């Protein structure tokens, strides 16, 4: 795996941003808009005039125009991982100039979340930072890409809130040791909140993360379908069988989904242990409860690393802020909080293998494991909300 920053062979794109209204307009028939082309309302055989693309960044930048020859010749700067034939398989960023000399800077995370690209932001007219706009959910239900991102944030935010509540309740010795009968304080304050958080929030949220990363090319696929004369069925969202193997984050999201299954098993078994009650041996308890949560947390930790890599274009820079720019970057913190929260859950699960752990040590692992881990994930969910509400920020 090689960090993907290769110098352009021509003049570097300038740092000045170009608002979307300043971008050059492609050649098209009078009275026909980009939306007309994308929605299939071009009147005179649009497939005779539109170019097709092999990657979403090309579609986003050129909007129906042909990719210039200098791009094919390699006079563009790629960032990404797993290089093949002069460019990365997983592209995290592209910088260059178009056929009219206008600079562009495409970013994979911004594209995935449906946010403005760097060259589309008007630096002189920045909108006010929105802290609570995400509460108006109806504003974020269209287009589908934005809706999926909003619901991912919703599941992580409220699921983490339930995990935080359950973890805080675990600090009470009386509550923690009361899980020996149905309807106990343990059930209502720890067990049930954790089951709901794992099964009804994180599980569907992580599946939506798989769907999101399987459909980062949806606009490009529909454009190509239009440009090729609408041959075959119109491309739709991959939902039931969402496969996108050339996207590193798709693999990471699938791994997180597997890990979320482990969390479900652990939390359900923990509640049933007191409610049924189950007569589990020490070995069975370790497998059903402690191994499953430890396995799930390991999956989350490993899966979070590619998200950090994707956000920083580097295999090692995304875990702790090392520059002022990273300190000020909301997407950087979103990925870091996800990783730190996963590590917290791993600490919480792995330390439980010592069944004779003293109460004082148990409190320490609860605070530094599940409680802080839940708080990190809560911040991750809130950050995802803020990212959608502020499409202009870095």
Short mmCIF file of C-alpha atoms in Angstrom, two decimals:
data_model
loop_
_atom_site.label_atom_id
_atom_site.label_comp_id
_atom_site.label_asym_id
_atom_site.label_seq_id
_atom_site.Cartn_x
_atom_site.Cartn_y
_atom_site.Cartn_z
CA UNK A 1 0.00 0.00 0.00
CA UNK A 2 1.48 3.24 -1.10
CA UNK A 3 0.45 6.72 -0.09
CA UNK A 4 -0.99 8.31 -3.20
CA UNK A 5 0.44 11.71 -3.84
CA UNK A 6 2.08 12.05 -7.19
CA UNK A 7 3.14 15.36 -8.67
CA UNK A 8 1.35 16.67 -11.70
CA UNK A 9 3.36 16.92 -14.90
CA UNK A 10 2.06 20.36 -15.64
CA UNK A 11 1.41 23.55 -13.77
CA UNK A 12 -0.16 22.82 -10.38
CA UNK A 13 -3.76 23.94 -9.92
CA UNK A 14 -4.00 27.26 -8.17
CA UNK A 15 -5.30 27.40 -4.66
CA UNK A 16 -8.03 29.84 -5.58
CA UNK A 17 -11.46 28.23 -5.57
CA UNK A 18 -13.96 28.64 -8.34
CA UNK A 19 -17.62 28.79 -7.43
CA UNK A 20 -19.96 26.47 -9.26
CA UNK A 21 -21.51 29.42 -11.04
CA UNK A 22 -18.09 30.29 -12.46
CA UNK A 23 -17.41 26.85 -13.89
CA UNK A 24 -17.31 26.65 -17.69
CA UNK A 25 -20.49 25.44 -19.29
CA UNK A 26 -20.34 22.38 -21.55
CA UNK A 27 -21.57 22.56 -25.10
CA UNK A 28 -25.24 21.68 -25.13
CA UNK A 29 -28.39 22.63 -26.97
CA UNK A 30 -30.01 25.95 -26.03
CA UNK A 31 -32.58 25.63 -23.28
CA UNK A 32 -31.17 22.36 -22.00
CA UNK A 33 -29.80 22.28 -18.44
CA UNK A 34 -27.51 19.86 -16.64
CA UNK A 35 -30.59 18.56 -14.83
CA UNK A 36 -32.36 17.97 -18.11
CA UNK A 37 -29.46 15.86 -19.30
CA UNK A 38 -29.15 13.94 -16.04
CA UNK A 39 -32.91 13.29 -15.81
CA UNK A 40 -33.26 12.22 -19.42
CA UNK A 41 -35.06 15.33 -20.81
CA UNK A 42 -32.59 16.14 -23.58
CA UNK A 43 -34.67 16.35 -26.75
CA UNK A 44 -32.35 15.36 -29.57
CA UNK A 45 -30.63 12.06 -28.82
CA UNK A 46 -28.44 13.18 -25.89
CA UNK A 47 -26.34 10.03 -26.18
CA UNK A 48 -24.84 11.48 -29.36
CA UNK A 49 -23.38 14.42 -27.43
CA UNK A 50 -22.49 13.19 -23.95
CA UNK A 51 -19.19 11.60 -23.00
CA UNK A 52 -19.02 8.50 -20.79
CA UNK A 53 -16.77 8.11 -17.78
CA UNK A 54 -14.89 5.45 -15.86
CA UNK A 55 -14.76 7.15 -12.44
CA UNK A 56 -17.14 9.43 -10.49
CA UNK A 57 -14.61 12.26 -10.30
CA UNK A 58 -14.59 12.55 -14.09
CA UNK A 59 -18.36 12.82 -14.19
CA UNK A 60 -18.46 15.39 -11.41
CA UNK A 61 -15.81 17.63 -12.96
CA UNK A 62 -16.62 17.43 -16.67
CA UNK A 63 -20.43 17.04 -16.57
CA UNK A 64 -20.95 15.49 -20.00
CA UNK A 65 -17.85 16.91 -21.68
CA UNK A 66 -15.04 14.69 -22.88
CA UNK A 67 -12.10 14.13 -20.55
CA UNK A 68 -9.27 16.30 -21.98
CA UNK A 69 -6.28 14.65 -23.57
CA UNK A 70 -3.86 16.08 -21.01
CA UNK A 71 -5.76 14.20 -18.29
CA UNK A 72 -5.36 10.94 -20.20
CA UNK A 73 -1.67 11.72 -20.54
CA UNK A 74 -1.30 11.89 -16.77
CA UNK A 75 -1.07 15.64 -16.23
CA UNK A 76 -3.19 15.44 -13.10
CA UNK A 77 -2.45 14.81 -9.43
CA UNK A 78 -4.03 11.72 -7.89
CA UNK A 79 -4.25 10.80 -4.22
CA UNK A 80 -5.25 7.36 -3.06
CA UNK A 81 -4.12 3.80 -2.42
CA UNK A 82 -3.19 0.60 -4.27
CA UNK A 83 -1.58 2.07 -7.38
CA UNK A 84 -2.15 0.37 -10.72
CA UNK A 85 -0.93 1.64 -14.10
CA UNK A 86 -0.16 5.15 -12.95
CA UNK A 87 -3.17 5.84 -10.76
CA UNK A 88 -4.61 4.48 -7.50
CA UNK A 89 -7.34 1.86 -7.46
CA UNK A 90 -8.99 3.68 -4.55
CA UNK A 91 -8.90 7.38 -5.43
CA UNK A 92 -9.26 9.77 -2.49
CA UNK A 93 -8.53 13.04 -4.30
CA UNK A 94 -7.82 14.52 -7.72
CA UNK A 95 -6.38 17.95 -8.54
CA UNK A 96 -5.84 19.42 -11.96
CA UNK A 97 -7.14 21.84 -14.59
CA UNK A 98 -9.88 21.29 -17.14
CA UNK A 99 -9.81 22.02 -20.86
CA UNK A 100 -10.50 25.71 -20.18
CA UNK A 101 -7.69 26.12 -17.67
CA UNK A 102 -10.02 26.17 -14.66
CA UNK A 103 -8.69 24.45 -11.52
CA UNK A 104 -10.59 21.60 -9.92
CA UNK A 105 -10.06 19.70 -6.68
CA UNK A 106 -12.24 16.60 -6.21
CA UNK A 107 -12.37 14.85 -2.82
CA UNK A 108 -13.77 11.36 -2.29
CA UNK A 109 -15.30 11.97 1.13
CA UNK A 110 -17.01 15.16 -0.04
CA UNK A 111 -18.38 13.25 -3.03
CA UNK A 112 -19.56 10.36 -0.85
CA UNK A 113 -21.41 12.70 1.51
CA UNK A 114 -22.87 14.86 -1.28
CA UNK A 115 -21.00 17.99 -0.16
CA UNK A 116 -19.50 20.83 -2.20
CA UNK A 117 -16.11 20.14 -3.71
CA UNK A 118 -13.22 22.46 -2.93
CA UNK A 119 -13.39 24.25 -6.28
CA UNK A 120 -17.15 24.81 -5.88
CA UNK A 121 -16.86 26.76 -2.64
CA UNK A 122 -16.99 30.52 -2.79
CA UNK A 123 -14.34 31.48 -0.23
CA UNK A 124 -15.55 35.08 -0.14
CA UNK A 125 -19.12 34.21 0.74
CA UNK A 126 -19.01 31.47 3.35
CA UNK A 127 -22.30 30.59 4.99
CA UNK A 128 -22.70 30.80 8.75
CA UNK A 129 -21.82 27.58 10.57
CA UNK A 130 -25.00 25.65 11.36
CA UNK A 131 -25.02 23.83 14.69
CA UNK A 132 -28.65 22.66 14.79
CA UNK A 133 -29.92 22.76 11.22
CA UNK A 134 -29.66 18.96 11.03
CA UNK A 135 -32.69 18.73 13.34
CA UNK A 136 -34.95 19.67 10.41
CA UNK A 137 -34.82 16.16 9.01
CA UNK A 138 -37.09 16.88 6.02
CA UNK A 139 -34.41 19.15 4.58
CA UNK A 140 -32.02 16.18 4.27
CA UNK A 141 -34.25 13.53 2.67
CA UNK A 142 -33.38 14.47 -0.93
CA UNK A 143 -31.41 13.49 -2.90
CA UNK A 144 -31.09 9.87 -1.85
CA UNK A 145 -27.34 10.19 -1.19
CA UNK A 146 -27.98 12.93 1.38
CA UNK A 147 -30.83 10.98 2.96
CA UNK A 148 -28.64 7.91 3.45
CA UNK A 149 -25.88 10.01 5.04
CA UNK A 150 -28.42 11.70 7.35
CA UNK A 151 -29.83 8.39 8.57
CA UNK A 152 -26.32 7.02 9.17
CA UNK A 153 -25.71 10.04 11.41
CA UNK A 154 -29.09 9.50 13.11
CA UNK A 155 -28.41 5.86 13.96
CA UNK A 156 -24.88 6.52 15.25
CA UNK A 157 -25.92 9.59 17.28
CA UNK A 158 -28.88 8.08 19.09
CA UNK A 159 -27.43 4.56 19.31
CA UNK A 160 -24.33 5.99 20.96
CA UNK A 161 -26.53 8.00 23.34
CA UNK A 162 -28.15 4.74 24.49
CA UNK A 163 -24.75 3.05 24.84
CA UNK A 164 -23.53 6.03 26.89
CA UNK A 165 -26.58 5.78 29.17
CA UNK A 166 -26.03 2.05 29.68
CA UNK A 167 -22.31 2.49 30.32
CA UNK A 168 -22.91 5.26 32.85
CA UNK A 169 -25.47 3.06 34.64
CA UNK A 170 -22.88 0.29 34.83
CA UNK A 171 -20.81 2.43 37.19
CA UNK A 172 -23.39 1.73 39.92
CA UNK A 173 -22.34 -1.39 41.83
CA UNK A 174 -25.96 -2.02 42.87
CA UNK A 175 -27.30 -1.81 39.33
CA UNK A 176 -24.44 -3.79 37.80
CA UNK A 177 -24.92 -6.74 40.16
CA UNK A 178 -28.73 -6.80 39.85
CA UNK A 179 -28.91 -8.66 36.55
CA UNK A 180 -30.22 -11.93 37.99
CA UNK A 181 -33.93 -11.72 37.11
CA UNK A 182 -36.20 -10.38 34.42
CA UNK A 183 -37.05 -6.70 34.71
CA UNK A 184 -34.14 -5.98 37.01
CA UNK A 185 -32.45 -2.60 37.27
CA UNK A 186 -29.63 -4.09 35.23
CA UNK A 187 -32.06 -4.89 32.42
CA UNK A 188 -33.76 -1.50 32.31
CA UNK A 189 -30.67 0.65 32.82
CA UNK A 190 -27.98 -1.40 31.05
CA UNK A 191 -29.22 -4.46 29.16
CA UNK A 192 -32.22 -3.15 27.25
CA UNK A 193 -30.62 0.18 26.24
CA UNK A 194 -27.56 -1.68 24.93
CA UNK A 195 -29.69 -4.18 22.99
CA UNK A 196 -31.72 -1.41 21.40
CA UNK A 197 -28.55 0.55 20.59
CA UNK A 198 -26.85 -2.45 18.99
CA UNK A 199 -29.78 -4.06 17.15
CA UNK A 200 -32.00 -1.15 16.16
CA UNK A 201 -29.52 1.68 15.70
CA UNK A 202 -25.96 0.57 14.96
CA UNK A 203 -26.92 -2.50 12.94
CA UNK A 204 -29.09 -0.70 10.36
CA UNK A 205 -26.74 2.30 10.49
CA UNK A 206 -23.73 0.21 9.53
CA UNK A 207 -25.75 -1.46 6.77
CA UNK A 208 -26.57 1.99 5.41
CA UNK A 209 -22.83 2.67 5.49
CA UNK A 210 -22.37 -0.36 3.23
CA UNK A 211 -25.11 0.94 0.90
CA UNK A 212 -23.58 4.43 0.87
CA UNK A 213 -20.19 3.15 -0.20
CA UNK A 214 -21.66 0.79 -2.78
CA UNK A 215 -23.36 3.68 -4.57
CA UNK A 216 -20.74 6.40 -4.79
CA UNK A 217 -20.91 5.99 -8.58
CA UNK A 218 -24.71 6.15 -8.94
CA UNK A 219 -24.74 9.51 -10.76
CA UNK A 220 -22.00 8.38 -13.12
CA UNK A 221 -23.76 5.10 -13.91
CA UNK A 222 -27.01 6.90 -14.68
CA UNK A 223 -25.18 9.45 -16.81
CA UNK A 224 -23.45 6.70 -18.81
CA UNK A 225 -26.79 4.95 -19.26
CA UNK A 226 -28.25 8.18 -20.65
CA UNK A 227 -25.21 8.85 -22.86
CA UNK A 228 -25.41 5.33 -24.33
CA UNK A 229 -29.01 5.76 -25.42
CA UNK A 230 -30.72 4.31 -22.33
CA UNK A 231 -29.82 0.78 -23.25
CA UNK A 232 -31.04 -1.71 -20.69
CA UNK A 233 -32.53 -0.97 -17.30
CA UNK A 234 -31.87 2.40 -15.69
CA UNK A 235 -29.17 1.97 -13.00
CA UNK A 236 -30.58 2.04 -9.49
CA UNK A 237 -29.24 2.00 -5.95
CA UNK A 238 -27.53 -1.17 -4.82
CA UNK A 239 -29.38 -1.94 -1.58
CA UNK A 240 -30.05 -5.65 -1.07
CA UNK A 241 -26.80 -6.79 -2.69
CA UNK A 242 -24.59 -3.70 -2.47
CA UNK A 243 -21.23 -4.70 -3.95
CA UNK A 244 -18.49 -2.19 -4.88
CA UNK A 245 -15.21 -4.03 -4.53
CA UNK A 246 -12.98 -1.26 -5.92
CA UNK A 247 -13.95 1.05 -3.05
CA UNK A 248 -11.74 0.48 0.00
CA UNK A 249 -14.45 1.88 2.27
CA UNK A 250 -16.99 -0.66 0.99
CA UNK A 251 -14.79 -3.44 2.37
CA UNK A 252 -14.41 -1.51 5.64
CA UNK A 253 -18.17 -1.03 5.95
CA UNK A 254 -18.80 -4.74 5.33
CA UNK A 255 -16.30 -5.55 8.08
CA UNK A 256 -18.09 -3.13 10.41
CA UNK A 257 -21.38 -4.89 9.64
CA UNK A 258 -19.83 -8.23 10.60
CA UNK A 259 -18.55 -6.61 13.80
CA UNK A 260 -21.99 -5.17 14.56
CA UNK A 261 -23.34 -8.73 14.41
CA UNK A 262 -20.91 -9.61 17.21
CA UNK A 263 -22.20 -6.69 19.30
CA UNK A 264 -25.77 -7.89 18.80
CA UNK A 265 -24.95 -11.43 19.96
CA UNK A 266 -23.09 -10.19 23.02
CA UNK A 267 -25.75 -7.75 24.21
CA UNK A 268 -28.65 -10.16 23.64
CA UNK A 269 -26.80 -12.97 25.45
CA UNK A 270 -25.99 -10.65 28.37
CA UNK A 271 -29.67 -9.82 28.87
CA UNK A 272 -30.80 -13.44 28.47
CA UNK A 273 -28.21 -14.56 31.01
CA UNK A 274 -30.17 -12.84 33.74
CA UNK A 275 -33.67 -13.07 32.28
CA UNK A 276 -34.02 -16.75 31.38
CA UNK A 277 -31.74 -17.41 33.30
CA UNK A 278 -29.23 -19.25 31.20
CA UNK A 279 -27.02 -21.71 33.01
CA UNK A 280 -23.86 -20.91 31.09
CA UNK A 281 -20.52 -22.38 31.97
CA UNK A 282 -17.55 -20.05 32.26
CA UNK A 283 -16.41 -21.14 28.82
CA UNK A 284 -19.85 -20.52 27.27
CA UNK A 285 -20.09 -17.11 28.93
CA UNK A 286 -16.70 -16.17 27.53
CA UNK A 287 -17.71 -17.23 24.02
CA UNK A 288 -21.26 -15.87 23.83
CA UNK A 289 -20.71 -12.60 25.68
CA UNK A 290 -17.06 -11.59 25.90
CA UNK A 291 -15.65 -13.11 22.73
CA UNK A 292 -18.48 -11.81 20.54
CA UNK A 293 -18.11 -8.21 21.79
CA UNK A 294 -14.31 -8.42 21.55
CA UNK A 295 -14.55 -9.80 18.02
CA UNK A 296 -17.04 -7.07 17.08
CA UNK A 297 -14.79 -4.36 18.50
CA UNK A 298 -11.76 -5.75 16.65
CA UNK A 299 -13.74 -5.56 13.40
CA UNK A 300 -14.69 -1.95 14.17
CA UNK A 301 -11.07 -0.97 14.94
CA UNK A 302 -9.70 -2.53 11.74
CA UNK A 303 -12.57 -1.11 9.66
CA UNK A 304 -12.10 2.41 11.06
CA UNK A 305 -8.51 2.62 9.84
CA UNK A 306 -9.41 2.86 6.10
CA UNK A 307 -11.84 5.70 6.88
CA UNK A 308 -8.98 7.60 8.55
CA UNK A 309 -6.75 6.84 5.57
CA UNK A 310 -9.40 7.99 3.09
CA UNK A 311 -9.87 11.29 4.88
CA UNK A 312 -6.18 12.20 5.03
CA UNK A 313 -4.89 10.48 1.85
CA UNK A 314 -2.33 8.79 4.09
CA UNK A 315 -2.02 5.42 5.77
CA UNK A 316 -0.66 6.89 9.03
CA UNK A 317 -1.79 10.52 9.47
CA UNK A 318 -5.47 10.06 10.27
CA UNK A 319 -5.35 8.72 13.82
CA UNK A 320 -4.26 11.79 15.81
CA UNK A 321 -4.15 15.43 14.70
CA UNK A 322 -0.60 16.42 13.82
CA UNK A 323 -1.16 19.75 12.09
CA UNK A 324 -3.27 22.86 12.71
CA UNK A 325 -5.25 22.06 9.58
CA UNK A 326 -6.15 18.64 10.96
CA UNK A 327 -7.15 20.17 14.30
CA UNK A 328 -9.56 22.46 12.44
CA UNK A 329 -10.91 19.72 10.15
CA UNK A 330 -14.33 18.34 11.10
CA UNK A 331 -14.07 15.29 8.77
CA UNK A 332 -10.72 14.46 10.40
CA UNK A 333 -12.33 14.37 13.86
CA UNK A 334 -15.30 12.35 12.61
CA UNK A 335 -13.00 9.56 11.44
CA UNK A 336 -10.77 9.79 14.54
CA UNK A 337 -13.73 9.61 16.93
CA UNK A 338 -14.94 6.48 15.14
CA UNK A 339 -11.55 4.84 15.58
CA UNK A 340 -11.18 5.93 19.23
CA UNK A 341 -14.69 4.74 20.04
CA UNK A 342 -13.92 1.35 18.51
CA UNK A 343 -10.78 1.09 20.64
CA UNK A 344 -12.85 1.92 23.72
CA UNK A 345 -15.27 -0.92 22.94
CA UNK A 346 -12.31 -3.24 22.41
CA UNK A 347 -10.94 -2.38 25.86
CA UNK A 348 -14.36 -2.97 27.39
CA UNK A 349 -14.74 -6.40 25.79
CA UNK A 350 -11.21 -7.75 26.15
CA UNK A 351 -10.86 -6.94 29.86
CA UNK A 352 -14.01 -8.91 30.67
CA UNK A 353 -12.15 -12.17 30.12
CA UNK A 354 -10.92 -11.82 33.70
CA UNK A 355 -14.16 -12.86 35.39
CA UNK A 356 -12.68 -12.30 38.85
CA UNK A 357 -11.75 -8.71 38.17
CA UNK A 358 -12.06 -6.49 41.24
CA UNK A 359 -14.86 -3.89 41.27
CA UNK A 360 -12.40 -0.99 41.31
CA UNK A 361 -10.65 -2.32 38.22
CA UNK A 362 -14.03 -3.00 36.63
CA UNK A 363 -15.00 0.66 37.09
CA UNK A 364 -11.73 1.74 35.48
CA UNK A 365 -12.31 -0.40 32.40
CA UNK A 366 -15.93 0.77 32.20
CA UNK A 367 -14.87 4.42 32.27
CA UNK A 368 -11.97 4.09 29.84
CA UNK A 369 -13.67 1.42 27.75
CA UNK A 370 -17.39 1.41 27.12
CA UNK A 371 -18.24 4.85 28.56
CA UNK A 372 -15.59 6.91 26.78
CA UNK A 373 -15.92 4.70 23.72
CA UNK A 374 -19.66 5.46 23.60
CA UNK A 375 -18.99 9.17 24.00
CA UNK A 376 -16.51 9.09 21.10
CA UNK A 377 -19.13 7.44 18.91
CA UNK A 378 -21.74 9.97 20.05
CA UNK A 379 -19.39 12.75 18.94
CA UNK A 380 -18.89 10.86 15.67
CA UNK A 381 -22.65 10.86 15.05
CA UNK A 382 -22.95 14.54 15.93
CA UNK A 383 -20.03 15.33 13.63
CA UNK A 384 -21.77 13.49 10.78
CA UNK A 385 -24.81 15.70 11.35
CA UNK A 386 -22.71 18.87 11.31
CA UNK A 387 -20.90 17.76 8.16
CA UNK A 388 -24.21 17.50 6.28
CA UNK A 389 -25.50 20.80 7.64
CA UNK A 390 -22.32 22.64 6.60
CA UNK A 391 -21.38 21.45 3.10
CA UNK A 392 -18.87 24.29 2.66
CA UNK A 393 -16.54 23.62 5.60
CA UNK A 394 -13.25 21.70 5.43
#
